[in-house]
PDB file of C-alpha atoms in Angstrom:
ATOM      1  CA  GLY A   1       2.943  19.909 -29.662  1.00 52.00           C
ATOM      2  CA  SER A   2       5.377  22.423 -28.233  1.00 65.00           C
ATOM      3  CA  GLY A   3       3.766  24.666 -25.628  1.00 70.00           C
ATOM      4  CA  GLY A   4       0.763  22.394 -25.099  1.00 79.00           C
ATOM      5  CA  SER A   5      -0.498  21.367 -21.681  1.00 85.00           C
ATOM      6  CA  LEU A   6      -2.135  18.345 -20.069  1.00 83.00           C
ATOM      7  CA  THR A   7      -3.869  18.487 -16.679  1.00 86.00           C
ATOM      8  CA  PHE A   8      -5.485  15.723 -14.618  1.00 82.00           C
ATOM      9  CA  SER A   9      -8.596  16.986 -12.835  1.00 74.00           C
ATOM     10  CA  GLY A  10      -9.048  13.825 -10.743  1.00 79.00           C
ATOM     11  CA  SER A  11      -7.839  10.286 -10.113  1.00 85.00           C
ATOM     12  CA  ASN A  12      -8.058   9.227 -13.739  1.00 89.00           C
ATOM     13  CA  THR A  13      -5.784   6.915 -15.738  1.00 93.00           C
ATOM     14  CA  LEU A  14      -4.192   7.838 -19.051  1.00 93.00           C
ATOM     15  CA  SER A  15      -2.967   4.720 -20.871  1.00 95.00           C
ATOM     16  CA  ILE A  16      -0.164   5.395 -23.364  1.00 95.00           C
ATOM     17  CA  PHE A  17       0.185   2.724 -26.049  1.00 96.00           C
ATOM     18  CA  ASP A  18       3.231   4.103 -27.888  1.00 96.00           C
ATOM     19  CA  ASP A  19       6.171   6.417 -27.323  1.00 96.00           C
ATOM     20  CA  PHE A  20       5.561   9.708 -25.523  1.00 95.00           C
ATOM     21  CA  GLU A  21       7.218  13.090 -25.922  1.00 95.00           C
ATOM     22  CA  ASN A  22       6.665  16.082 -23.626  1.00 94.00           C
ATOM     23  CA  ASN A  23       7.377  19.543 -25.034  1.00 94.00           C
ATOM     24  CA  GLY A  24       4.912  21.515 -22.915  1.00 91.00           C
ATOM     25  CA  THR A  25       3.478  21.376 -19.393  1.00 91.00           C
ATOM     26  CA  PHE A  26       1.946  18.520 -17.414  1.00 89.00           C
ATOM     27  CA  ASN A  27      -0.076  18.674 -14.181  1.00 89.00           C
ATOM     28  CA  SER A  28      -0.442  15.191 -12.713  1.00 88.00           C
ATOM     29  CA  GLY A  29      -3.208  15.941 -10.206  1.00 89.00           C
ATOM     30  CA  THR A  30      -3.861  12.588  -8.545  1.00 93.00           C
ATOM     31  CA  GLY A  31      -3.961  10.678 -11.808  1.00 94.00           C
ATOM     32  CA  THR A  32      -2.082   7.659 -13.155  1.00 96.00           C
ATOM     33  CA  ILE A  33       0.019   7.328 -16.282  1.00 96.00           C
ATOM     34  CA  ALA A  34      -0.010   3.723 -17.526  1.00 97.00           C
ATOM     35  CA  ALA A  35       2.758   2.738 -19.949  1.00 97.00           C
ATOM     36  CA  VAL A  36       1.246  -0.163 -21.907  1.00 97.00           C
ATOM     37  CA  LYS A  37       3.034  -0.459 -25.240  1.00 96.00           C
ATOM     38  CA  ALA A  38       2.496  -3.973 -26.650  1.00 93.00           C
ATOM     39  CA  THR A  39       5.636  -4.245 -28.822  1.00 90.00           C
ATOM     40  CA  ASP A  40       9.260  -3.118 -28.508  1.00 91.00           C
ATOM     41  CA  ASP A  41      10.676  -0.718 -25.937  1.00 95.00           C
ATOM     42  CA  GLN A  42       8.501   2.218 -24.945  1.00 97.00           C
ATOM     43  CA  LEU A  43      10.332   5.569 -24.943  1.00 97.00           C
ATOM     44  CA  PHE A  44       9.317   8.587 -22.842  1.00 97.00           C
ATOM     45  CA  TYR A  45      11.043  11.929 -23.579  1.00 97.00           C
ATOM     46  CA  ASN A  46      10.991  15.088 -21.471  1.00 96.00           C
ATOM     47  CA  ASN A  47      12.287  17.845 -23.731  1.00 95.00           C
ATOM     48  CA  THR A  48      11.632  20.663 -21.267  1.00 94.00           C
ATOM     49  CA  ALA A  49      13.803  22.320 -18.634  1.00 95.00           C
ATOM     50  CA  THR A  50      11.333  21.400 -15.862  1.00 95.00           C
ATOM     51  CA  VAL A  51      10.758  18.159 -13.966  1.00 97.00           C
ATOM     52  CA  PHE A  52       7.989  15.928 -15.347  1.00 96.00           C
ATOM     53  CA  ASP A  53       6.207  14.704 -12.217  1.00 97.00           C
ATOM     54  CA  PHE A  54       4.019  11.601 -12.278  1.00 96.00           C
ATOM     55  CA  TYR A  55       1.551  11.202  -9.435  1.00 96.00           C
ATOM     56  CA  ASN A  56       1.242   7.462 -10.116  1.00 97.00           C
ATOM     57  CA  LEU A  57       3.190   5.565 -12.779  1.00 98.00           C
ATOM     58  CA  SER A  58       2.239   2.033 -13.788  1.00 98.00           C
ATOM     59  CA  VAL A  59       4.412   0.075 -16.238  1.00 98.00           C
ATOM     60  CA  ASP A  60       2.796  -2.922 -17.922  1.00 97.00           C
ATOM     61  CA  ASN A  61       4.385  -3.237 -21.347  1.00 93.00           C
ATOM     62  CA  ASN A  62       6.048  -5.764 -23.606  1.00 89.00           C
ATOM     63  CA  THR A  63       9.724  -5.119 -22.898  1.00 92.00           C
ATOM     64  CA  THR A  64      10.897  -1.947 -21.130  1.00 96.00           C
ATOM     65  CA  LEU A  65       9.831   1.612 -20.398  1.00 98.00           C
ATOM     66  CA  ASP A  66      12.848   3.824 -21.103  1.00 98.00           C
ATOM     67  CA  LEU A  67      12.823   7.269 -19.512  1.00 98.00           C
ATOM     68  CA  GLU A  68      15.088   9.171 -21.847  1.00 95.00           C
ATOM     69  CA  ASN A  69      16.330  12.745 -21.567  1.00 94.00           C
ATOM     70  CA  GLY A  70      15.227  15.200 -18.908  1.00 96.00           C
ATOM     71  CA  GLU A  71      14.241  15.125 -15.243  1.00 98.00           C
ATOM     72  CA  TRP A  72      11.403  12.996 -13.867  1.00 98.00           C
ATOM     73  CA  GLY A  73       9.705  12.596 -10.505  1.00 98.00           C
ATOM     74  CA  ILE A  74       7.175  10.295  -8.844  1.00 98.00           C
ATOM     75  CA  ILE A  75       4.938  11.734  -6.143  1.00 97.00           C
ATOM     76  CA  ASN A  76       2.894   8.732  -5.000  1.00 97.00           C
ATOM     77  CA  ASN A  77       3.026   5.171  -6.415  1.00 98.00           C
ATOM     78  CA  LEU A  78       5.325   3.381  -8.846  1.00 98.00           C
ATOM     79  CA  GLU A  79       4.726  -0.174 -10.020  1.00 98.00           C
ATOM     80  CA  VAL A  80       6.238  -2.355 -12.738  1.00 98.00           C
ATOM     81  CA  LEU A  81       3.840  -5.178 -13.554  1.00 97.00           C
ATOM     82  CA  ALA A  82       5.586  -6.340 -16.733  1.00 96.00           C
ATOM     83  CA  GLY A  83       8.492  -5.380 -18.970  1.00 95.00           C
ATOM     84  CA  GLY A  84      10.801  -3.274 -16.813  1.00 96.00           C
ATOM     85  CA  MET A  85      11.883   0.326 -16.297  1.00 98.00           C
ATOM     86  CA  ASP A  86      15.216   1.732 -17.541  1.00 98.00           C
ATOM     87  CA  VAL A  87      16.336   5.215 -16.415  1.00 98.00           C
ATOM     88  CA  VAL A  88      19.984   5.100 -17.518  1.00 98.00           C
ATOM     89  CA  ASP A  89      19.525   7.871 -20.104  1.00 97.00           C
ATOM     90  CA  ALA A  90      17.416  10.160 -17.914  1.00 98.00           C
ATOM     91  CA  THR A  91      19.017  13.193 -16.291  1.00 97.00           C
ATOM     92  CA  SER A  92      17.404  12.178 -12.973  1.00 98.00           C
ATOM     93  CA  VAL A  93      14.436  10.214 -11.623  1.00 98.00           C
ATOM     94  CA  THR A  94      13.348  11.115  -8.084  1.00 98.00           C
ATOM     95  CA  LEU A  95      10.936   9.286  -5.787  1.00 98.00           C
ATOM     96  CA  TYR A  96       9.751  12.045  -3.464  1.00 98.00           C
ATOM     97  CA  SER A  97       9.291  12.060   0.298  1.00 97.00           C
ATOM     98  CA  GLY A  98       8.202  14.991   2.425  1.00 96.00           C
ATOM     99  CA  SER A  99       6.143  16.134   5.396  1.00 94.00           C
ATOM    100  CA  GLY A 100       2.936  15.730   3.392  1.00 93.00           C
ATOM    101  CA  GLY A 101       3.574  12.133   2.382  1.00 94.00           C
ATOM    102  CA  SER A 102       5.964   9.784   0.660  1.00 96.00           C
ATOM    103  CA  SER A 103       6.118   7.951  -2.621  1.00 98.00           C
ATOM    104  CA  GLN A 104       6.376   4.169  -2.594  1.00 97.00           C
ATOM    105  CA  ILE A 105       7.136   1.298  -4.933  1.00 98.00           C
ATOM    106  CA  LEU A 106       4.268  -1.161  -5.084  1.00 96.00           C
ATOM    107  CA  THR A 107       4.723  -4.899  -5.683  1.00 93.00           C
ATOM    108  CA  SER A 108       6.645  -5.245  -8.937  1.00 96.00           C
ATOM    109  CA  ILE A 109       8.323  -7.913 -11.040  1.00 95.00           C
ATOM    110  CA  ASN A 110      11.784  -9.131 -10.073  1.00 93.00           C
ATOM    111  CA  ASN A 111      14.671  -7.085 -11.485  1.00 93.00           C
ATOM    112  CA  ALA A 112      12.192  -4.385 -12.450  1.00 96.00           C
ATOM    113  CA  PHE A 113      14.643  -1.474 -12.471  1.00 97.00           C
ATOM    114  CA  THR A 114      17.768  -0.530 -14.420  1.00 97.00           C
ATOM    115  CA  GLY A 115      19.803   2.577 -13.654  1.00 97.00           C
ATOM    116  CA  ASP A 116      20.078   4.935 -10.717  1.00 97.00           C
ATOM    117  CA  PHE A 117      17.103   6.599  -9.051  1.00 98.00           C
ATOM    118  CA  ILE A 118      17.130   9.232  -6.304  1.00 97.00           C
ATOM    119  CA  ILE A 119      15.016   7.896  -3.443  1.00 98.00           C
ATOM    120  CA  GLN A 120      14.137  10.405  -0.758  1.00 98.00           C
ATOM    121  CA  ARG A 121      13.413   9.617   2.901  1.00 96.00           C
ATOM    122  CA  TYR A 122      11.844  12.391   4.985  1.00 96.00           C
ATOM    123  CA  LEU A 123      12.973  12.920   8.581  1.00 95.00           C
ATOM    124  CA  SER A 124      10.736  14.996  10.813  1.00 94.00           C
ATOM    125  CA  GLY A 125      12.214  17.551  13.223  1.00 94.00           C
ATOM    126  CA  ARG A 126      13.158  15.963  16.561  1.00 93.00           C
ATOM    127  CA  ARG A 127      15.469  15.943  19.541  1.00 93.00           C
ATOM    128  CA  THR A 128      18.954  14.721  18.764  1.00 94.00           C
ATOM    129  CA  ASP A 129      19.230  10.986  19.348  1.00 94.00           C
ATOM    130  CA  TYR A 130      19.922   7.735  17.570  1.00 95.00           C
ATOM    131  CA  SER A 131      17.616   6.620  14.781  1.00 95.00           C
ATOM    132  CA  ASN A 132      17.381   3.275  12.971  1.00 96.00           C
ATOM    133  CA  LEU A 133      17.991   3.675   9.239  1.00 97.00           C
ATOM    134  CA  ALA A 134      18.284   1.322   6.258  1.00 97.00           C
ATOM    135  CA  ALA A 135      18.853   1.813   2.544  1.00 97.00           C
ATOM    136  CA  PRO A 136      16.134   1.235  -0.095  1.00 97.00           C
ATOM    137  CA  THR A 137      18.690   0.775  -2.888  1.00 96.00           C
ATOM    138  CA  SER A 138      20.936  -2.139  -3.758  1.00 91.00           C
ATOM    139  CA  ASN A 139      24.169  -0.150  -3.963  1.00 91.00           C
ATOM    140  CA  ALA A 140      24.012   2.482  -1.211  1.00 95.00           C
ATOM    141  CA  THR A 141      26.921   3.378   1.046  1.00 97.00           C
ATOM    142  CA  ILE A 142      27.271   5.524   4.171  1.00 97.00           C
ATOM    143  CA  ALA A 143      28.198   8.347   1.772  1.00 97.00           C
ATOM    144  CA  ASP A 144      24.466   8.548   0.936  1.00 96.00           C
ATOM    145  CA  LEU A 145      23.897   9.624   4.558  1.00 96.00           C
ATOM    146  CA  ASP A 146      27.037  11.715   4.903  1.00 96.00           C
ATOM    147  CA  ASP A 147      25.945  14.256   2.296  1.00 94.00           C
ATOM    148  CA  ASP A 148      22.739  14.968   4.251  1.00 95.00           C
ATOM    149  CA  LEU A 149      23.666  14.466   7.928  1.00 95.00           C
ATOM    150  CA  TYR A 150      26.475  15.534  10.251  1.00 94.00           C
ATOM    151  CA  LEU A 151      28.384  12.293  10.844  1.00 96.00           C
ATOM    152  CA  SER A 152      31.370  11.930  13.132  1.00 96.00           C
ATOM    153  CA  GLY A 153      33.901   9.118  12.869  1.00 97.00           C
ATOM    154  CA  VAL A 154      33.183   7.984   9.287  1.00 97.00           C
ATOM    155  CA  ASN A 155      36.058   9.848   7.588  1.00 96.00           C
ATOM    156  CA  GLY A 156      33.554  11.889   5.618  1.00 95.00           C
ATOM    157  CA  ASN A 157      32.579  15.495   4.947  1.00 94.00           C
ATOM    158  CA  ASP A 158      32.401  16.666   8.567  1.00 94.00           C
ATOM    159  CA  PRO A 159      35.129  17.052  11.205  1.00 94.00           C
ATOM    160  CA  ASP A 160      35.029  14.422  13.938  1.00 94.00           C
ATOM    161  CA  ILE A 161      33.664  15.274  17.370  1.00 93.00           C
ATOM    162  CA  GLY A 162      36.540  13.863  19.401  1.00 95.00           C
ATOM    163  CA  THR A 163      36.292  10.082  19.349  1.00 96.00           C
ATOM    164  CA  PHE A 164      32.508  10.089  18.984  1.00 96.00           C
ATOM    165  CA  LYS A 165      31.107   7.666  16.389  1.00 97.00           C
ATOM    166  CA  SER A 166      27.783   8.507  14.727  1.00 97.00           C
ATOM    167  CA  VAL A 167      27.064   5.237  12.887  1.00 98.00           C
ATOM    168  CA  TRP A 168      26.884   1.688  14.292  1.00 98.00           C
ATOM    169  CA  THR A 169      25.822  -1.792  13.305  1.00 97.00           C
ATOM    170  CA  TYR A 170      24.762  -4.530  15.730  1.00 96.00           C
ATOM    171  CA  THR A 171      24.767  -8.323  15.893  1.00 94.00           C
ATOM    172  CA  PRO A 172      23.965 -10.550  18.896  1.00 95.00           C
ATOM    173  CA  SER A 173      27.384 -12.228  18.702  1.00 94.00           C
ATOM    174  CA  GLY A 174      29.500  -9.128  18.114  1.00 93.00           C
ATOM    175  CA  GLY A 175      27.462  -6.417  19.791  1.00 96.00           C
ATOM    176  CA  TYR A 176      27.766  -2.862  18.525  1.00 97.00           C
ATOM    177  CA  SER A 177      30.414  -2.113  15.901  1.00 97.00           C
ATOM    178  CA  ALA A 178      31.302   1.427  14.820  1.00 98.00           C
ATOM    179  CA  VAL A 179      31.236   2.287  11.131  1.00 98.00           C
ATOM    180  CA  THR A 180      34.396   4.224  10.278  1.00 97.00           C
ATOM    181  CA  SER A 181      34.205   4.772   6.512  1.00 98.00           C
ATOM    182  CA  THR A 182      31.717   6.399   4.146  1.00 97.00           C
ATOM    183  CA  ALA A 183      32.549   3.593   1.692  1.00 97.00           C
ATOM    184  CA  THR A 184      30.816   1.047   3.964  1.00 98.00           C
ATOM    185  CA  THR A 185      28.048  -0.689   2.024  1.00 96.00           C
ATOM    186  CA  MET A 186      24.512  -0.340   3.336  1.00 97.00           C
ATOM    187  CA  THR A 187      23.506  -3.906   2.524  1.00 95.00           C
ATOM    188  CA  PRO A 188      19.762  -4.226   1.831  1.00 95.00           C
ATOM    189  CA  GLY A 189      18.043  -5.468   4.997  1.00 95.00           C
ATOM    190  CA  LEU A 190      20.877  -4.379   7.312  1.00 96.00           C
ATOM    191  CA  GLY A 191      19.908  -1.783   9.897  1.00 97.00           C
ATOM    192  CA  PHE A 192      22.157   1.046  11.104  1.00 98.00           C
ATOM    193  CA  GLU A 193      22.038   3.048  14.330  1.00 97.00           C
ATOM    194  CA  VAL A 194      22.709   6.639  13.247  1.00 97.00           C
ATOM    195  CA  TYR A 195      23.035   9.572  15.632  1.00 96.00           C
ATOM    196  CA  LEU A 196      21.078  12.562  14.329  1.00 94.00           C
ATOM    197  CA  SER A 197      22.916  15.594  15.650  1.00 89.00           C
ATOM    198  CA  GLY A 198      21.778  19.208  15.591  1.00 84.00           C
ATOM    199  CA  ILE A 199      22.092  22.605  17.226  1.00 82.00           C
ATOM    200  CA  ASN A 200      20.927  22.875  20.847  1.00 83.00           C
ATOM    201  CA  ARG A 201      20.087  19.158  20.815  1.00 90.00           C
ATOM    202  CA  TYR A 202      17.450  19.604  18.111  1.00 92.00           C
ATOM    203  CA  ILE A 203      17.602  18.546  14.477  1.00 91.00           C
ATOM    204  CA  PRO A 204      15.223  20.312  12.084  1.00 92.00           C
ATOM    205  CA  GLU A 205      13.312  18.376   9.463  1.00 93.00           C
ATOM    206  CA  ASP A 206      15.495  16.985   6.715  1.00 94.00           C
ATOM    207  CA  THR A 207      15.303  14.766   3.654  1.00 96.00           C
ATOM    208  CA  LEU A 208      17.789  11.996   3.017  1.00 96.00           C
ATOM    209  CA  ASP A 209      18.438  10.935  -0.536  1.00 96.00           C
ATOM    210  CA  TYR A 210      19.762   7.558  -1.591  1.00 97.00           C
ATOM    211  CA  GLU A 211      21.051   7.277  -5.150  1.00 96.00           C
ATOM    212  CA  GLY A 212      21.029   3.831  -6.759  1.00 96.00           C
ATOM    213  CA  THR A 213      18.880   1.024  -8.098  1.00 97.00           C
ATOM    214  CA  PRO A 214      15.751   0.402  -5.990  1.00 97.00           C
ATOM    215  CA  THR A 215      15.743  -2.917  -4.169  1.00 95.00           C
ATOM    216  CA  ASN A 216      12.873  -5.166  -5.188  1.00 92.00           C
ATOM    217  CA  GLY A 217      12.016  -8.849  -5.192  1.00 89.00           C
ATOM    218  CA  THR A 218      13.001 -11.256  -2.428  1.00 88.00           C
ATOM    219  CA  VAL A 219      15.650 -10.085   0.054  1.00 90.00           C
ATOM    220  CA  ALA A 220      17.176 -12.720   2.339  1.00 89.00           C
ATOM    221  CA  VAL A 221      18.442 -11.329   5.651  1.00 90.00           C
ATOM    222  CA  SER A 222      20.708 -13.454   7.845  1.00 89.00           C
ATOM    223  CA  VAL A 223      19.935 -13.243  11.552  1.00 91.00           C
ATOM    224  CA  GLU A 224      21.334 -14.799  14.725  1.00 93.00           C
ATOM    225  CA  GLN A 225      19.680 -16.010  17.905  1.00 93.00           C
ATOM    226  CA  GLY A 226      18.742 -12.951  19.932  1.00 94.00           C
ATOM    227  CA  TRP A 227      18.046  -9.337  19.029  1.00 94.00           C
ATOM    228  CA  ASN A 228      19.030  -8.321  15.494  1.00 95.00           C
ATOM    229  CA  LEU A 229      19.120  -4.905  13.827  1.00 96.00           C
ATOM    230  CA  VAL A 230      17.162  -5.506  10.621  1.00 95.00           C
ATOM    231  CA  GLY A 231      16.135  -2.721   8.250  1.00 95.00           C
ATOM    232  CA  ASN A 232      13.450  -2.302   5.615  1.00 95.00           C
ATOM    233  CA  PRO A 233      15.239  -2.896   2.265  1.00 95.00           C
ATOM    234  CA  TYR A 234      12.418  -1.440   0.162  1.00 95.00           C
ATOM    235  CA  HIS A 235      10.984   1.954  -0.688  1.00 97.00           C
ATOM    236  CA  SER A 236       7.602   0.692   0.441  1.00 94.00           C
ATOM    237  CA  PHE A 237       5.711  -0.480   3.470  1.00 89.00           C
ATOM    238  CA  ILE A 238       6.137  -4.072   4.667  1.00 85.00           C
ATOM    239  CA  ASP A 239       3.249  -6.366   5.542  1.00 83.00           C
ATOM    240  CA  PHE A 240       4.742  -8.382   8.403  1.00 80.00           C
ATOM    241  CA  ASP A 241       2.096 -11.073   7.891  1.00 84.00           C
ATOM    242  CA  LEU A 242       3.860 -11.929   4.619  1.00 79.00           C
ATOM    243  CA  LEU A 243       7.354 -12.380   6.116  1.00 77.00           C
ATOM    244  CA  THR A 244       8.756 -15.907   6.079  1.00 76.00           C
ATOM    245  CA  LYS A 245      11.573 -17.511   8.032  1.00 74.00           C
ATOM    246  CA  SER A 246      13.708 -20.593   7.543  1.00 70.00           C
TER     247      SER A 246
END
């Protein structure tokens, strides 16, 4: 009921077999919410003004888990074993990343996600230099970087530093190529060399946020003979022993 509270005291799992409505407070601890409705879509509502944070969320239902109204967050693991996950009607769904750790999407079914998520990527404080970046969403553009970083030469939010270009791609046949528009698509699997600039040649810690549909399933990346700039297309770790080539 309204004003009630639910707190996880350990790494327990709460399986929810029907729709769920939050009108109170929820403390995820290190527990797991499992959405396991056997028939029809499963609807989760957050009717409060605060973010409903899952520590782990596992979806294994008949059709789809729909996150409806309100703001949602995922601290640690997200997996979709069956059904799917639709966030179109949610105010926001954020996969967190910070100095203390990062969320990740575990192995999930193909086409698991519908709607836009906010996927964070933590950057530790460091000396200014180039860094290799890639997008974990299927529809990201350089604009996803431009709202968090100072980028020169992309016709974005910041004034250019002379003719300096902050963002580059690379292929063995074409070499380095400057990116000159924030509308440039960050194709899943394509790596970008991005100059992280700061004051006195130091950039403080920062968090990038990509907004879009998380990439999942098989991603084919075209490469040429020689060195290639390939990026991680997922919001998860990659086991290189499982990579295949053709």
